[in-house]
Amino acid sequence: LPNSITLAVEERLQGLSRECLALLRVAGLFGRTFPSDALAYVLKQTEDEIQPLLDEAVQASVIAIDQHTAEDDILPVSTRYIFCQGIVQEALQAALPAHQVRSLHCAIGKALEVCYASEAFRHAAELARHYALGGEKEATLHWSLLAGEDAARQQAHREAINHFRVALKLVEEENSSA
């Protein structure tokens, strides 16, 4: 992001506590929306422990409770939050050191897998993305294949091809190193 935007976002977030900013930086890695139970899992805290920080961010209009729930969601995983402005989410995640980002994406993938439980297959593309960004090749392969199959079932052919390309690349890398 350009420095001018980063500075504007930093100014906007000035009133938040350090703890709240740290939480929001990790939340930003989830994407525009994030479930509170998975965030708590990544932070190795309980939802009750992080709730005051989430409330602080809501009061500052940085995040809001996501009112959108997909009609086909049988059981919501937990309260989902959404960043009020995408640029704030991008600036927060960009503020994390690169060496932390990789391990956090891996932790996010694991947290989402646990929180989604039996419904994880419905979020295969999201899981594949986090595992890929976390460098977890085996998990990326698994979830990319499931995401590709799901996209093909929905006739989202370009998306299916992209997922299958990721899977093929991983298999080729494994075969060439063996």
Coordinates of C-alpha atoms in Angstrom, one line a residue:
L1 CA 0.0 0.0 0.0
P2 CA 1.2 3.6 -0.6
N3 CA 2.6 5.4 2.4
S4 CA -0.1 8.0 2.3
I5 CA -2.8 5.3 2.7
T6 CA -0.8 3.5 5.4
L7 CA -0.4 6.7 7.3
A8 CA -4.1 7.5 7.0
V9 CA -5.1 4.1 8.3
E10 CA -2.6 4.4 11.2
E11 CA -4.1 7.7 12.1
R12 CA -7.6 6.2 12.0
L13 CA -6.5 3.4 14.4
Q14 CA -4.6 5.6 16.8
G15 CA -7.2 5.4 19.6
L16 CA -7.1 1.6 19.8
S17 CA -5.1 -0.3 22.5
R18 CA -2.0 -2.2 21.5
E19 CA -3.7 -5.4 22.4
C20 CA -6.7 -4.6 20.1
L21 CA -4.3 -3.7 17.2
A22 CA -2.4 -6.9 17.7
L23 CA -5.7 -8.9 17.5
L24 CA -6.8 -7.0 14.4
R25 CA -3.6 -7.6 12.6
V26 CA -4.1 -11.4 13.0
A27 CA -7.8 -11.0 12.1
G28 CA -6.8 -9.2 8.9
L29 CA -5.0 -12.4 7.7
F30 CA -8.3 -14.2 7.7
G31 CA -9.6 -11.9 5.0
R32 CA -12.4 -9.3 5.1
T33 CA -14.4 -11.5 7.4
F34 CA -13.4 -13.7 10.3
P35 CA -15.1 -16.0 12.8
S36 CA -14.4 -15.1 16.5
D37 CA -13.9 -18.7 17.6
A38 CA -11.2 -19.4 15.0
L39 CA -9.5 -16.1 15.9
A40 CA -9.5 -17.1 19.5
Y41 CA -8.0 -20.5 18.6
V42 CA -5.1 -18.8 16.6
L43 CA -4.4 -16.4 19.5
K44 CA -4.6 -19.4 22.0
Q45 CA -7.2 -17.6 24.1
T46 CA -10.9 -18.1 24.8
E47 CA -13.6 -16.2 23.0
D48 CA -14.4 -14.6 26.4
E49 CA -10.8 -13.3 26.6
I50 CA -10.8 -11.7 23.2
Q51 CA -14.4 -10.3 23.4
P52 CA -13.5 -7.0 25.1
L53 CA -10.9 -6.4 22.3
L54 CA -13.5 -7.2 19.6
D55 CA -15.9 -4.8 21.4
E56 CA -13.3 -2.1 21.4
A57 CA -12.8 -2.5 17.6
V58 CA -16.6 -2.5 17.0
Q59 CA -17.0 0.7 19.1
A60 CA -14.3 2.3 17.0
S61 CA -16.1 1.2 13.8
V62 CA -13.1 -0.8 12.6
I63 CA -15.1 -4.0 12.5
A64 CA -18.8 -4.9 12.7
I65 CA -20.8 -8.1 13.3
D66 CA -21.3 -9.6 9.9
Q67 CA -25.0 -9.8 9.4
H68 CA -24.7 -11.8 6.2
T69 CA -25.1 -15.5 6.7
A70 CA -25.3 -17.8 3.7
E71 CA -28.6 -19.5 3.4
D72 CA -27.0 -22.9 3.0
D73 CA -25.0 -22.5 6.3
I74 CA -26.5 -25.2 8.6
L75 CA -24.7 -24.1 11.7
P76 CA -22.9 -20.8 12.0
V77 CA -19.4 -21.5 13.4
S78 CA -19.6 -18.5 15.7
T79 CA -20.0 -14.8 15.5
R80 CA -18.5 -13.5 12.3
Y81 CA -17.0 -10.1 12.1
I82 CA -16.3 -8.0 9.0
F83 CA -13.8 -5.2 8.5
C84 CA -15.8 -2.0 7.9
Q85 CA -13.2 -0.9 5.3
G86 CA -11.2 -3.3 3.2
I87 CA -8.3 -0.9 3.1
V88 CA -8.0 -1.0 6.9
Q89 CA -7.9 -4.8 6.8
E90 CA -5.2 -4.7 4.1
A91 CA -3.1 -2.2 6.1
L92 CA -3.4 -4.2 9.3
Q93 CA -2.2 -7.4 7.7
A94 CA 0.6 -5.6 5.9
A95 CA 1.9 -4.4 9.2
L96 CA 2.8 -7.9 10.3
P97 CA 6.4 -9.1 9.8
A98 CA 6.7 -11.6 6.9
H99 CA 8.2 -14.3 9.1
Q100 CA 5.0 -14.3 11.3
V101 CA 2.6 -14.3 8.4
R102 CA 3.5 -17.8 7.1
S103 CA 3.1 -19.4 10.5
L104 CA -0.1 -17.5 11.2
H105 CA -1.7 -18.6 7.9
C106 CA -0.9 -22.2 8.9
A107 CA -2.5 -21.7 12.3
I108 CA -5.5 -20.0 10.7
G109 CA -6.0 -23.0 8.4
K110 CA -5.8 -25.4 11.4
A111 CA -8.2 -23.2 13.4
L112 CA -10.7 -23.0 10.6
E113 CA -10.5 -26.7 10.0
V114 CA -11.3 -27.3 13.7
C115 CA -14.0 -24.7 13.9
Y116 CA -15.7 -25.8 10.7
A117 CA -15.5 -29.4 11.9
S118 CA -17.8 -31.6 9.8
E119 CA -18.6 -28.7 7.5
A120 CA -14.9 -28.0 6.6
F121 CA -15.4 -29.5 3.1
R122 CA -17.7 -26.6 2.3
H123 CA -14.9 -24.2 2.9
A124 CA -12.2 -26.1 1.0
A125 CA -11.0 -23.1 -1.1
E126 CA -10.6 -21.0 2.0
L127 CA -8.6 -23.7 3.8
A128 CA -6.5 -24.4 0.7
R129 CA -5.6 -20.7 0.5
H130 CA -4.5 -20.5 4.1
Y131 CA -2.5 -23.7 4.0
A132 CA -0.8 -22.6 0.7
L133 CA 0.2 -19.3 2.3
G134 CA 1.3 -21.2 5.4
G135 CA 3.5 -23.5 3.3
E136 CA 1.7 -26.7 4.3
K137 CA 2.0 -28.7 1.1
E138 CA 0.1 -31.8 2.2
A139 CA -2.8 -29.9 3.6
T140 CA -2.8 -27.6 0.5
L141 CA -3.0 -30.6 -1.8
H142 CA -5.8 -32.1 0.1
W143 CA -7.9 -29.0 0.3
S144 CA -7.1 -27.9 -3.3
L145 CA -8.4 -31.2 -4.6
L146 CA -11.6 -30.8 -2.6
A147 CA -12.0 -27.2 -3.7
G148 CA -11.5 -28.2 -7.3
E149 CA -14.1 -30.9 -7.1
D150 CA -16.5 -28.6 -5.4
A151 CA -15.9 -25.9 -8.0
A152 CA -16.4 -28.4 -10.8
R153 CA -19.7 -29.6 -9.3
Q154 CA -20.8 -25.9 -9.3
Q155 CA -19.7 -25.6 -12.9
A156 CA -17.2 -22.9 -11.8
H157 CA -14.7 -24.2 -14.3
R158 CA -12.0 -21.6 -14.1
E159 CA -11.9 -21.9 -10.3
A160 CA -11.8 -25.7 -10.6
I161 CA -8.9 -25.5 -13.0
N162 CA -7.0 -23.1 -10.7
H163 CA -7.4 -25.5 -7.8
F164 CA -6.4 -28.5 -9.8
R165 CA -3.3 -26.6 -11.2
V166 CA -2.2 -26.0 -7.6
A167 CA -2.7 -29.7 -6.8
L168 CA -0.8 -30.8 -9.9
K169 CA 2.1 -28.4 -9.2
L170 CA 2.4 -29.8 -5.7
V171 CA 2.3 -33.4 -6.9
E172 CA 5.0 -32.6 -9.6
E173 CA 7.2 -31.0 -7.0
E174 CA 6.9 -34.0 -4.7
N175 CA 7.7 -36.4 -7.6
S176 CA 10.7 -34.4 -8.7
S177 CA 12.2 -34.3 -5.2
A178 CA 11.7 -38.0 -4.7

